[in-house]
Coordinates of C-alpha atoms in Angstrom, one line a residue:
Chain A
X2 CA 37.7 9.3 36.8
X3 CA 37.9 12.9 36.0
X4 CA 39.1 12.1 32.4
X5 CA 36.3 9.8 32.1
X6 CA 33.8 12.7 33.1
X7 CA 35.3 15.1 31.4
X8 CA 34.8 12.7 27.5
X9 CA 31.0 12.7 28.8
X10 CA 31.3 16.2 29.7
X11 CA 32.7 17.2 26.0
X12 CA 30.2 14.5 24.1
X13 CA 26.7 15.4 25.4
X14 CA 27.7 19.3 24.6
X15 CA 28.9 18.2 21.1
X16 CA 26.1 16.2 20.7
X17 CA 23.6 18.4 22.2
X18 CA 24.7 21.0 19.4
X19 CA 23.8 18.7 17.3
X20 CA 20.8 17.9 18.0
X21 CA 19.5 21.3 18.6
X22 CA 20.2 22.2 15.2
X23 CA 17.2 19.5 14.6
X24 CA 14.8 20.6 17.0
X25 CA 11.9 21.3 14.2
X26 CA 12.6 17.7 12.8
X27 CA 12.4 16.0 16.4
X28 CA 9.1 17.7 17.0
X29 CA 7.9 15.9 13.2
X30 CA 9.8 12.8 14.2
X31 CA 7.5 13.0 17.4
X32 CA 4.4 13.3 15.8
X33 CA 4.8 10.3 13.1
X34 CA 5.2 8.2 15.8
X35 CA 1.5 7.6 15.6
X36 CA 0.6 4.1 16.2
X37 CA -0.2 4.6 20.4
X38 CA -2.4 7.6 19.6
X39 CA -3.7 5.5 16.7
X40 CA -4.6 2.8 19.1
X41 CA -5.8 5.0 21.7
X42 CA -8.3 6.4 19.5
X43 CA -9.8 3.0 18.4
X44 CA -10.2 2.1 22.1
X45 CA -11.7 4.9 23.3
X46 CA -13.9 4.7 20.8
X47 CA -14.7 0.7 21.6
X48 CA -14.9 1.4 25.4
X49 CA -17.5 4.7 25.0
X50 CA -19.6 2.1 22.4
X51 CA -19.5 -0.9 25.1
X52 CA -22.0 -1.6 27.5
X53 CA -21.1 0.0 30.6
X54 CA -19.0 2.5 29.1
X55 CA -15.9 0.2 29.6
X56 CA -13.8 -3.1 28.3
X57 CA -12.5 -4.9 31.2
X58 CA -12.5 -2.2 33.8
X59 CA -11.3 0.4 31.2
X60 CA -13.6 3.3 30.6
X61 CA -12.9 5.6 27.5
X62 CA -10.3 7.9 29.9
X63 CA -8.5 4.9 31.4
X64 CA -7.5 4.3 27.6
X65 CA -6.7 7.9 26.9
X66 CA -4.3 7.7 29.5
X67 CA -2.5 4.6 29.2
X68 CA -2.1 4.9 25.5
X69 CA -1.1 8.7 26.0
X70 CA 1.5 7.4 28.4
X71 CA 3.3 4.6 26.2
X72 CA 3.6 7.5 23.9
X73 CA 5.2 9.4 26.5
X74 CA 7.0 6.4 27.2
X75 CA 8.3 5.2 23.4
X76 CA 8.9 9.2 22.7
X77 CA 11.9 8.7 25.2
X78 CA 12.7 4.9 24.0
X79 CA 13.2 5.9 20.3
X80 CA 16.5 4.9 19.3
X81 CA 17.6 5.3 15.6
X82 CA 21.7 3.6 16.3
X83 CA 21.0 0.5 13.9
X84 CA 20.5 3.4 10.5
X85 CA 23.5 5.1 11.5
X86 CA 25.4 2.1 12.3
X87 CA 24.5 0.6 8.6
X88 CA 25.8 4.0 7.5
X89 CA 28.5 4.4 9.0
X90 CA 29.9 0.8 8.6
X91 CA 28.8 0.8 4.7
X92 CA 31.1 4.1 3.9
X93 CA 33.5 3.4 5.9
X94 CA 32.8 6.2 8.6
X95 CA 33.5 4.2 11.3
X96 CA 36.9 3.8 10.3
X97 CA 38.5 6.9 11.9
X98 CA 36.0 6.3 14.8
X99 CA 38.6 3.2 15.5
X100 CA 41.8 5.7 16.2
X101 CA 40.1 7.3 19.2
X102 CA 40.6 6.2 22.4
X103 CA 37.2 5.6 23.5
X104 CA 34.6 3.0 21.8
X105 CA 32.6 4.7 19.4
X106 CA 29.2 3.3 20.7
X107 CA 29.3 5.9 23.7
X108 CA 29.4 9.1 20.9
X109 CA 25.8 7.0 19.9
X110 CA 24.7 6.5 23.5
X111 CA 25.2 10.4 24.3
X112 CA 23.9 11.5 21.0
X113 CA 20.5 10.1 22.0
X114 CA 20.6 11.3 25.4
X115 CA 21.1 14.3 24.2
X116 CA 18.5 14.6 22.4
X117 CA 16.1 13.2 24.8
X118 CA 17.2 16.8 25.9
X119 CA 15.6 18.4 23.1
X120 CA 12.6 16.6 23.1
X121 CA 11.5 16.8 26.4
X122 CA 9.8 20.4 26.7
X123 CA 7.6 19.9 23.0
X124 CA 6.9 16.8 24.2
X125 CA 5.7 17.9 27.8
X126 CA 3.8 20.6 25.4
X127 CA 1.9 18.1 23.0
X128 CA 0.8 15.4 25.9
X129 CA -1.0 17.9 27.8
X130 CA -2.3 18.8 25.0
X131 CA -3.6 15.6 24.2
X132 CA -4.3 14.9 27.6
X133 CA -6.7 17.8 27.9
X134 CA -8.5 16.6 23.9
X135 CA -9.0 13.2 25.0
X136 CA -9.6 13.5 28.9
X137 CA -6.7 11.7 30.0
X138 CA -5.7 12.0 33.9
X139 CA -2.6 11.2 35.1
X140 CA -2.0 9.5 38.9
X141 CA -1.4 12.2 41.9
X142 CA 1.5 9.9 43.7
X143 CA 4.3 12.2 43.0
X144 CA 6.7 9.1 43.7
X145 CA 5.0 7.5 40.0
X146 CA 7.2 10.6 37.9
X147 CA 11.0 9.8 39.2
X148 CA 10.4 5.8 39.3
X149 CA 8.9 5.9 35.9
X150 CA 11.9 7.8 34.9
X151 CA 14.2 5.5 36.4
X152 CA 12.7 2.8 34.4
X153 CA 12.5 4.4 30.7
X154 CA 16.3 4.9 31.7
X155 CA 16.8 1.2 32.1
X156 CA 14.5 0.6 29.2
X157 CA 16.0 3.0 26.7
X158 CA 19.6 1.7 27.9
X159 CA 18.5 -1.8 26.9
X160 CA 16.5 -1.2 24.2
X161 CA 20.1 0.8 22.5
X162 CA 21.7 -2.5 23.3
X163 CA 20.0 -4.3 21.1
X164 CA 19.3 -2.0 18.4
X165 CA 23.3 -0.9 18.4
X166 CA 23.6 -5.1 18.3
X167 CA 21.3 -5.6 15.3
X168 CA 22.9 -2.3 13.6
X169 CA 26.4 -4.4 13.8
X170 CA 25.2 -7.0 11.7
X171 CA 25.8 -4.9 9.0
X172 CA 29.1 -6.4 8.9
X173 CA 27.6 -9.0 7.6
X174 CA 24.7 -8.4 5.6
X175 CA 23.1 -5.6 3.9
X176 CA 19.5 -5.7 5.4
X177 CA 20.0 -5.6 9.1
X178 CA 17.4 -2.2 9.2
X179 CA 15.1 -5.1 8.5
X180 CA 16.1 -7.2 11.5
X181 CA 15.0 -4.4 13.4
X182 CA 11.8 -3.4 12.0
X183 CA 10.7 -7.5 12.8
X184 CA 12.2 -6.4 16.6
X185 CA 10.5 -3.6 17.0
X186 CA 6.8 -5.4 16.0
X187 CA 7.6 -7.4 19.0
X188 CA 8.5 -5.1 21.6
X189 CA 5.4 -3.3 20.0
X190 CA 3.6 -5.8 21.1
X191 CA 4.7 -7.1 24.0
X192 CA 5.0 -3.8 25.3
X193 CA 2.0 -2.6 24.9
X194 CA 1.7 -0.4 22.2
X195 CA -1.1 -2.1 20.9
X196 CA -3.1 -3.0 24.3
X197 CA -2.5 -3.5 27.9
X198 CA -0.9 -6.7 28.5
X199 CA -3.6 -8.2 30.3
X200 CA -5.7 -8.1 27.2
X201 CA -3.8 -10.4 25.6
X202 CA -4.4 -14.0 25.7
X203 CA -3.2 -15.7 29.1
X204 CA -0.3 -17.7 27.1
X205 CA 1.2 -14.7 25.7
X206 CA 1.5 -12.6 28.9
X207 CA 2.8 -15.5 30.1
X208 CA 5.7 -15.8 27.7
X209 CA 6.1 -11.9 28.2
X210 CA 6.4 -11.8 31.9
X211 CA 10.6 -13.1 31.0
X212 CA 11.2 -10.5 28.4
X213 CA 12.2 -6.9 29.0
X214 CA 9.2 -5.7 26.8
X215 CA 6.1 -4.9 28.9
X216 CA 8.1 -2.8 31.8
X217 CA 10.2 -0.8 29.0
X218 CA 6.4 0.3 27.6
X219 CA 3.8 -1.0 30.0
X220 CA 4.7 -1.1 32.7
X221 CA 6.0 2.9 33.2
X222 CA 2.6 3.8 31.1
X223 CA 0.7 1.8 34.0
X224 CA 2.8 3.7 37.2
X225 CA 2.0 7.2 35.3
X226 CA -1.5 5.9 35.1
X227 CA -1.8 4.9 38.6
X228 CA -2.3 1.3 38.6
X229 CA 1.1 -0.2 39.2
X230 CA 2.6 -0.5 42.5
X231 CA 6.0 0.3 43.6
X232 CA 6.7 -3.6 44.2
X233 CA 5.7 -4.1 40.4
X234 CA 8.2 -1.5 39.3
X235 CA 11.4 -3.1 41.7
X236 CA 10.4 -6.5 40.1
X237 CA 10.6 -4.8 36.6
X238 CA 13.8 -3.3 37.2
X239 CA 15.0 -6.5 38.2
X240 CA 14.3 -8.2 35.2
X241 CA 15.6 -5.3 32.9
X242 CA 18.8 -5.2 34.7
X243 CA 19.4 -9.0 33.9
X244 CA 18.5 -8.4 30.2
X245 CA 20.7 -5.0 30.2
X246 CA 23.8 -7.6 31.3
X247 CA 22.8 -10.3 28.4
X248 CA 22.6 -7.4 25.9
X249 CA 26.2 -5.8 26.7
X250 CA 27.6 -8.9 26.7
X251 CA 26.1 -9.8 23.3
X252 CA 27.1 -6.7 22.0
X253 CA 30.3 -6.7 22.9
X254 CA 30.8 -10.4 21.6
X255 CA 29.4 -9.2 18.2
X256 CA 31.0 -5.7 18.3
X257 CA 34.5 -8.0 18.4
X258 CA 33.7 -10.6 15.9
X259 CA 32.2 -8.0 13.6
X260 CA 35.1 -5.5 14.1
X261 CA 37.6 -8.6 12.9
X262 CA 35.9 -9.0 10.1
X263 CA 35.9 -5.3 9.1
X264 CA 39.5 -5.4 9.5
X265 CA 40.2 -8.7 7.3
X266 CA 38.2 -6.7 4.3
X267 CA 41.0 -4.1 4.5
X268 CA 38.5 -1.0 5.0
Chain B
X36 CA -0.2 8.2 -25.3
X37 CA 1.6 5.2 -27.1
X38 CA 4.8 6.6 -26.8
X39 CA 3.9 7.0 -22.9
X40 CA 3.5 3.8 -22.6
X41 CA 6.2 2.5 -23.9
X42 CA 8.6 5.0 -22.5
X43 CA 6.8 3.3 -18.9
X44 CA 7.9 -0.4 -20.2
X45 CA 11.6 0.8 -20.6
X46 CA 11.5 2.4 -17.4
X47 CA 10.2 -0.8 -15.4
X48 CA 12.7 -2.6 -17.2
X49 CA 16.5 -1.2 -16.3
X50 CA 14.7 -0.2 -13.1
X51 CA 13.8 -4.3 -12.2
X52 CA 17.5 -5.2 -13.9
X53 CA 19.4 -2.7 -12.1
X54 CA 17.5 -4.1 -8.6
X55 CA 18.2 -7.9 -9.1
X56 CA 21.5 -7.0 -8.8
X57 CA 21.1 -6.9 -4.9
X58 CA 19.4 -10.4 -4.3
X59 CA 20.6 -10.0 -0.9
X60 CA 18.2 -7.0 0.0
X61 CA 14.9 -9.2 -1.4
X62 CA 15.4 -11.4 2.0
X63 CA 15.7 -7.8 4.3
X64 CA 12.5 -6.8 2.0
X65 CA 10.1 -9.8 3.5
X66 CA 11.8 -9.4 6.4
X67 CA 10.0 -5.8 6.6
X68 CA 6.8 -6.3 4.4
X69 CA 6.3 -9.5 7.4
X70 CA 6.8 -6.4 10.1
X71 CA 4.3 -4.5 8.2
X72 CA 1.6 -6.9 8.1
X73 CA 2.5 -8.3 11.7
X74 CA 2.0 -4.7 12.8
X75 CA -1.7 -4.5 10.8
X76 CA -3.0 -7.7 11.9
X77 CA -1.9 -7.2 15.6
X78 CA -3.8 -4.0 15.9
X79 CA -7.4 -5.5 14.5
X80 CA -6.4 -8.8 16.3
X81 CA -6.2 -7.7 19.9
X82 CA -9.4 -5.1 19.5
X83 CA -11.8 -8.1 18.5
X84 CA -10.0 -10.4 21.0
X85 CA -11.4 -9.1 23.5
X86 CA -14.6 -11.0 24.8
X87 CA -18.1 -9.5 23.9
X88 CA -16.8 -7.8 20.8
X89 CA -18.4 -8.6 17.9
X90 CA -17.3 -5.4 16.0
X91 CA -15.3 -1.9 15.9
X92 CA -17.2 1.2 14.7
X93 CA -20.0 -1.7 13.2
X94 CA -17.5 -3.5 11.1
X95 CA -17.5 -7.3 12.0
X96 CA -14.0 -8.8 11.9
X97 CA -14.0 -9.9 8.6
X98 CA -15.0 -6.9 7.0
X99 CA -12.6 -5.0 9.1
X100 CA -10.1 -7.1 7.6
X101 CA -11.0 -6.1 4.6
X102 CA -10.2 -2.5 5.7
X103 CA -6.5 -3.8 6.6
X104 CA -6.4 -5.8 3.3
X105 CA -6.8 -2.4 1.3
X106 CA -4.4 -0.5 4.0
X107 CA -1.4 -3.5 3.1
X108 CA -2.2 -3.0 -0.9
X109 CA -2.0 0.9 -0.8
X110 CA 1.2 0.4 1.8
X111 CA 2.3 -2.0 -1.0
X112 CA 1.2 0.5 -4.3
X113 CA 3.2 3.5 -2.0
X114 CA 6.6 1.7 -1.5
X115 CA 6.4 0.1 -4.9
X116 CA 5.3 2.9 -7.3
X117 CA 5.3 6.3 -5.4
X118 CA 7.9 6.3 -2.2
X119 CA 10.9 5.3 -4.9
X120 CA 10.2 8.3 -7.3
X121 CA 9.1 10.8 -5.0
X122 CA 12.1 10.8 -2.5
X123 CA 14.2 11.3 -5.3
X124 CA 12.8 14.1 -6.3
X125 CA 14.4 16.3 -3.6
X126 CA 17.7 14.7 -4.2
X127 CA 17.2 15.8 -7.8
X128 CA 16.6 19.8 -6.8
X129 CA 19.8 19.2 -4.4
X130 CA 21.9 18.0 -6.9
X131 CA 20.8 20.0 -9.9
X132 CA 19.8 16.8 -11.8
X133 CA 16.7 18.3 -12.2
X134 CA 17.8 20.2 -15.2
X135 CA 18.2 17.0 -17.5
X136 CA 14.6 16.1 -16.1
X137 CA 13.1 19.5 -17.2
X138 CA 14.9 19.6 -20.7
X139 CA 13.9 15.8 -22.1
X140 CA 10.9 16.2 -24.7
X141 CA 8.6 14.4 -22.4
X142 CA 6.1 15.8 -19.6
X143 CA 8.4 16.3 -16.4
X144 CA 5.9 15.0 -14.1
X145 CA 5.2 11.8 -15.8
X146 CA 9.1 11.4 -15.8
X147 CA 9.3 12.0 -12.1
X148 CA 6.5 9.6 -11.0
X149 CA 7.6 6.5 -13.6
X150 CA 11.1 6.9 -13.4
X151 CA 11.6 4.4 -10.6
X152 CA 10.2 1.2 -9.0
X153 CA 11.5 -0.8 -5.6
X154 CA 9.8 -4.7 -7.1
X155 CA 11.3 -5.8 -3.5
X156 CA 8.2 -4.4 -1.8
X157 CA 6.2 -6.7 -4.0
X158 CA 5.3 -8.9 -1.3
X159 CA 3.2 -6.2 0.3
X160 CA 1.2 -5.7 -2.6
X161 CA 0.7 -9.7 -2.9
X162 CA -0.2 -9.6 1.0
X163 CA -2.7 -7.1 1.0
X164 CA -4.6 -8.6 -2.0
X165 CA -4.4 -12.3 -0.1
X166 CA -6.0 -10.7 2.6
X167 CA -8.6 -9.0 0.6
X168 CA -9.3 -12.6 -1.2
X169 CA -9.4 -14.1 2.3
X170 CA -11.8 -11.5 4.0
X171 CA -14.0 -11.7 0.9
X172 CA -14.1 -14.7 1.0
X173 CA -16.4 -15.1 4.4
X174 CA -19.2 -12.0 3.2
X175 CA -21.7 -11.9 0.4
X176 CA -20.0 -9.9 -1.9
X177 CA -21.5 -9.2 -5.3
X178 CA -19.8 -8.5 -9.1
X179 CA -21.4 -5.0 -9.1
X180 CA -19.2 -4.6 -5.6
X181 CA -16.2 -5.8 -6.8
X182 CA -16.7 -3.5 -9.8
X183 CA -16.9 -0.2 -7.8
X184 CA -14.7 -1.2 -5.2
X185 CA -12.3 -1.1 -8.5
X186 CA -13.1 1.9 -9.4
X187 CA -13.2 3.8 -6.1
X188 CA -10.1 2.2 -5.2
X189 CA -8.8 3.7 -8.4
X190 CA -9.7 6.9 -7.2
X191 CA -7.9 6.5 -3.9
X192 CA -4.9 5.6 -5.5
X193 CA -5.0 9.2 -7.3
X194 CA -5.6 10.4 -3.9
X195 CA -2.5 8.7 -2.5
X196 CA -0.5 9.7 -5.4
X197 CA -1.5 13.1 -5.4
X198 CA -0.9 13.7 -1.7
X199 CA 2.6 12.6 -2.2
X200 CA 3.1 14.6 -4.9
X201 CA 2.2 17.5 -3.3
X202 CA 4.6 17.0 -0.4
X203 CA 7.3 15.8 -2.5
X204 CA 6.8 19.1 -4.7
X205 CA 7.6 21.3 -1.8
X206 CA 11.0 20.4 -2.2
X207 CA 11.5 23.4 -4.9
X208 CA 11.0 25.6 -2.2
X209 CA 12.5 23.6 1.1
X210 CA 14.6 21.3 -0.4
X211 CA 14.3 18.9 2.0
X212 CA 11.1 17.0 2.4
X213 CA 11.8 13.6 3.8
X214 CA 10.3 14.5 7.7
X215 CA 7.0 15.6 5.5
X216 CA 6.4 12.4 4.3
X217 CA 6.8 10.5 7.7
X218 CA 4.6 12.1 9.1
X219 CA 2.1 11.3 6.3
X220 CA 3.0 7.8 7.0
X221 CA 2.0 8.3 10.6
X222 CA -1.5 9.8 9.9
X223 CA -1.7 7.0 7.4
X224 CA -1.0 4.8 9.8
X225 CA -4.7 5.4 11.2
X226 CA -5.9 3.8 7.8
X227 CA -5.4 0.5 8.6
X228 CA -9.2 0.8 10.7
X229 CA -12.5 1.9 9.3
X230 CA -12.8 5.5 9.8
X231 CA -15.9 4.3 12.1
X232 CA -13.7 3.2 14.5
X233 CA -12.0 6.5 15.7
X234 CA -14.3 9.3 17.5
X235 CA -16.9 11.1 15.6
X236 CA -14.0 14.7 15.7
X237 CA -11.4 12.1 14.3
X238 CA -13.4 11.1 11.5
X239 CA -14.2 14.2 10.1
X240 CA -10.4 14.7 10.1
X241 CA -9.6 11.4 8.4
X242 CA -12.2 12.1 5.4
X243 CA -12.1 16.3 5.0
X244 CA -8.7 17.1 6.1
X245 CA -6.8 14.2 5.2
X246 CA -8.6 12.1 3.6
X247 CA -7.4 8.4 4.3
X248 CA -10.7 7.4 4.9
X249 CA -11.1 7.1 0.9
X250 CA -8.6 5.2 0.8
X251 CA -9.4 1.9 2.7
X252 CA -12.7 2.9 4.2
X253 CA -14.6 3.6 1.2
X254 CA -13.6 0.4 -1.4
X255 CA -14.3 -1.9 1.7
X256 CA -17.9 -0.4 2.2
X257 CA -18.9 -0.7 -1.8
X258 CA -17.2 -4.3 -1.6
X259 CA -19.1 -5.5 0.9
X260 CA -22.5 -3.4 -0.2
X261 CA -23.2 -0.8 2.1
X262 CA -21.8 2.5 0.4
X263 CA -23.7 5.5 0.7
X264 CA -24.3 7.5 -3.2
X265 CA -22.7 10.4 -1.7
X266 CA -19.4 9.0 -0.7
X267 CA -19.0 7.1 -3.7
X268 CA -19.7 10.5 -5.4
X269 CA -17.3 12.5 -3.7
X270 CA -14.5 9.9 -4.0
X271 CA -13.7 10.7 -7.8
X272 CA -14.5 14.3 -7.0
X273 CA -11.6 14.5 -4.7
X274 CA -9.6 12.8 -6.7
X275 CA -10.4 14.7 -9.5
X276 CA -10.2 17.6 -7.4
X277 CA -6.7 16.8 -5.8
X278 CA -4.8 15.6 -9.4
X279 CA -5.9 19.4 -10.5
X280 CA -4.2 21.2 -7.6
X281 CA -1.0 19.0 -7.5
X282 CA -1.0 19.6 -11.5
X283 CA -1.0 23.5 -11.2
X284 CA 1.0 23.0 -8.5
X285 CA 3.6 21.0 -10.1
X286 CA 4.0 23.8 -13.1
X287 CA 4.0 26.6 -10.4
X288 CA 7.1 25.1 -8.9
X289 CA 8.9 24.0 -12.2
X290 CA 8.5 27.8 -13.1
X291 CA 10.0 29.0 -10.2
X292 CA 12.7 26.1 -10.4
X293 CA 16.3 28.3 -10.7
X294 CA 18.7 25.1 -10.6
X295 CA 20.9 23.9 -8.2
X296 CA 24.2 26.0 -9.3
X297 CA 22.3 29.8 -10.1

């Protein structure tokens, strides 16, 4: 046990060096991540034009704040593993990864912790900054901050999973980046980014109701907002902890097949 | 100007032979121009979905469309024409390869911004005009439209190019400049609506500070007839305007260019 500790202990501070020496280019990497803020713009500006002031019980500052809040949310989702897996794999880096006693995807899994680290006090900076341009206000229930947390930590955990899965296609082919970018369109979307869920047609939500997606992004964005209950957040967690189980198994099934065929190349 | 050109047709050509090389990538290309589009059409498709609207910022859904049409194309013309030459120009300063840039007897600039071309991003370019045909398809649009639209969109191209430039020029100073660029993309990313569509504060910003707004707002309005003589005015005058600047700019950081090695 105390070994085990003691490899986390030594990877987040190795990391978190790391990523400190990119603290200016996490707060740019923050800020191109536009697309909520994007969207939170247009509907503000749809809900303020509507008669009534509001789109299906939305006024202009309901939208601020959910869209601010999946940006809070997707700010700590980010995960970048499937680039540097495609790297690593393609020069060969992973390579002396293999010798060490310990599977190389935890060195990912802390790197991004770590810098979840880094990001947290601009980012705490720049949403109340938003929050106080666009008039967004966040719910009072003090027990909304640590469950919402809890659940962008399932969330991030399983959205890695996949990502670290799609990165190890690059055993196989050249353009698994692009795998991704089709995967993240749809947890885009059945998130949240683009609406609240229940503005999408009924057959849709339907569909998304089995998938991780809407409580990794819209689900936490509702609880900050104040309009999920605690019952709706167990029932998510639920569901992501099945999901988290089918994606380490998945992951480990094509970390083995992948890591066979690495070998049989000679590299 | 002839010798221009052709040096541009022997450009595109070992730049398209050296790319079919890697047939594999074309199917990871669509793969990403599909995301690209999916991500467009998604945001305009869920705003109008909602029941009672009829239009965002006074655009109906068809000539927002339009709006998204010009946003794919210029996504298309950027990963196409510009993105390939301009990231390379940082690796270039790195490196030092700069110096064989600077000495060939033709203008340094033009070298930097033909050199290069990514054909796999095609399909964006191909999307974006489908959807344009497509949205023009359901307004009254007339010849004299189509002809300004041209010409405006012309102008935002400059604009795009310029911008880039700019950013990308930097690099003889910072050396690295890839972060600047994303977050060009992200305020970019606003483009794909009519500037209408965001808050009247946001709109100012979109057309004064950054101005995106010229580049899909503005050939959507003279397409579909409702352009104002002052924006299409000011259009080629910040283009004109911004190609000046990045020029002088340009020269002001080749002068001050002292090689990788010194």
């Amino acid at each position: 046990m105390t070994a085990a500790w003691n490899k986390v202990r030594v990877l987040f501070g190795a990391q978190f060096a790391l990523m400190a020496e990119y603290r200016a280019e996490v707060v740019i990497w923050m800020l191109s991540g536009t697309l909520s803020l994007v969207m939170m713009l247009v509907w503000m500006a749809q809900a303020a034009a509507a008669p009534g002031g509001q789109i299906r019980g939305y006024t202009s500052a309901d939208f601020a704040t959910y869209f601010l809040s999946t940006w809070l949310v997707s700010q700590l989702l980010v995960v970048w593993v499937a680039w540097e897996l495609d790297f690593e794999i393609r020069q060969g880096l992973l390579s002396p990864k293999l010798l060490r006693p310990l599977d190389p995807m935890w060195q990912h899994y802390l790197g991004h912790v770590s810098e979840r680290f880094v990001r947290f006090v601009p980012m705490l900076g720049l949403v109340a900054l938003f929050a106080w341009l666009s008039g967004a206000r966040f719910t009072g229930e003090w027990w909304a901050y640590p469950v919402t947390l809890g659940l962008c930590v399932l969330g991030f955990s399983a959205r890695f999973l996949w990502e670290y899965t799609i990165g190890l296609l690059a055993f196989w082919t050249e353009s698994s980046t692009s795998f991704q970018e089709i995967v993240w369109l749809v947890y885009a979307a059945l998130g949240g980014m683009f609406a609240p869920l229940a503005f999408y047609p009924e057959w849709v939500q339907r569909i998304a109701v089995w998938t991780p997606f809407p409580y990794m992004l819209g689900l936490p964005a509702q609880l900050l907002a104040g309009k999920a209950t605690l019952a709706q957040a167990g029932q998510g967690a639920l569901v992501m902890l099945g999901w988290l189980v089918v994606f380490w198994c998945l992951r480990l099934l094509v970390w083995r097949s992948g890591l066979r065929k690495y070998g049989a190349v000679g590299a | 100007m002839t010798r221009y050109l052709r040096l541009v047709r022997i450009f595109t050509g070992a730049t398209i032979s050296a790319q079919l090389e890697y047939r594999a990538n074309f199917v990871g290309a669509v793969l990403a121009s599909l995301g690209e589009v999916g991500v467009a059409l998604l945001g305009i498709g869920v705003v109008f979905g909602q029941p009672g609207t009829t239009t965002v910022g006074g655009w109906t859904f068809r000539e927002a469309l339009l709006v998204t049409g010009f946003f794919m194309l210029t996504e298309g013309f950027i990963s196409v024409f510009i993105q390939p030459n301009m990231s390379k120009i940082a690796e270039a300063i790195r490196t030092g390869s700069m110096d064989f840039t600077l000495l060939k007897p033709i203008d340094a600039q033009f070298n930097v911004s033909t050199r290069h071309l990514n054909v796999m991003r095609l399909p964006d370019i191909l999307i974006g005009l489908g959807l344009i045909a497509y949205a023009a398809a359901g307004l009254t649009v007339t010849p004299g439209g189509v002809l300004s639209a041209l010409l405006l969109y012309a102008s935002a191209l400059v604009i795009v190019y310029c911008i880039w430039l700019g950013l990308s020029t930097t690099a003889f100073w910072f050396v690295k400049t890839q972060n600047v660029t994303e977050l060009f993309n992200g305020v970019f990313g606003a483009a794909r609506f009519p500037a209408t569509a965001f808050p009247v504060p946001v709109r100012f910003v979109l057309t004064f500070v950054v101005p995106v707004a010229f580049v899909t707002t503005v050939p959507a309005q003279a397409m579909t007839g409702r352009l104002t003589p002052t924006l299409a005015l000011a259009s080629p005058l910040v283009a004109a305007a911004l190609f000046a600047l990045t020029r002088w700019f340009w020269r002001r950081a080749v002068a001050s260019y002292t090689s990788a090695s010194s």
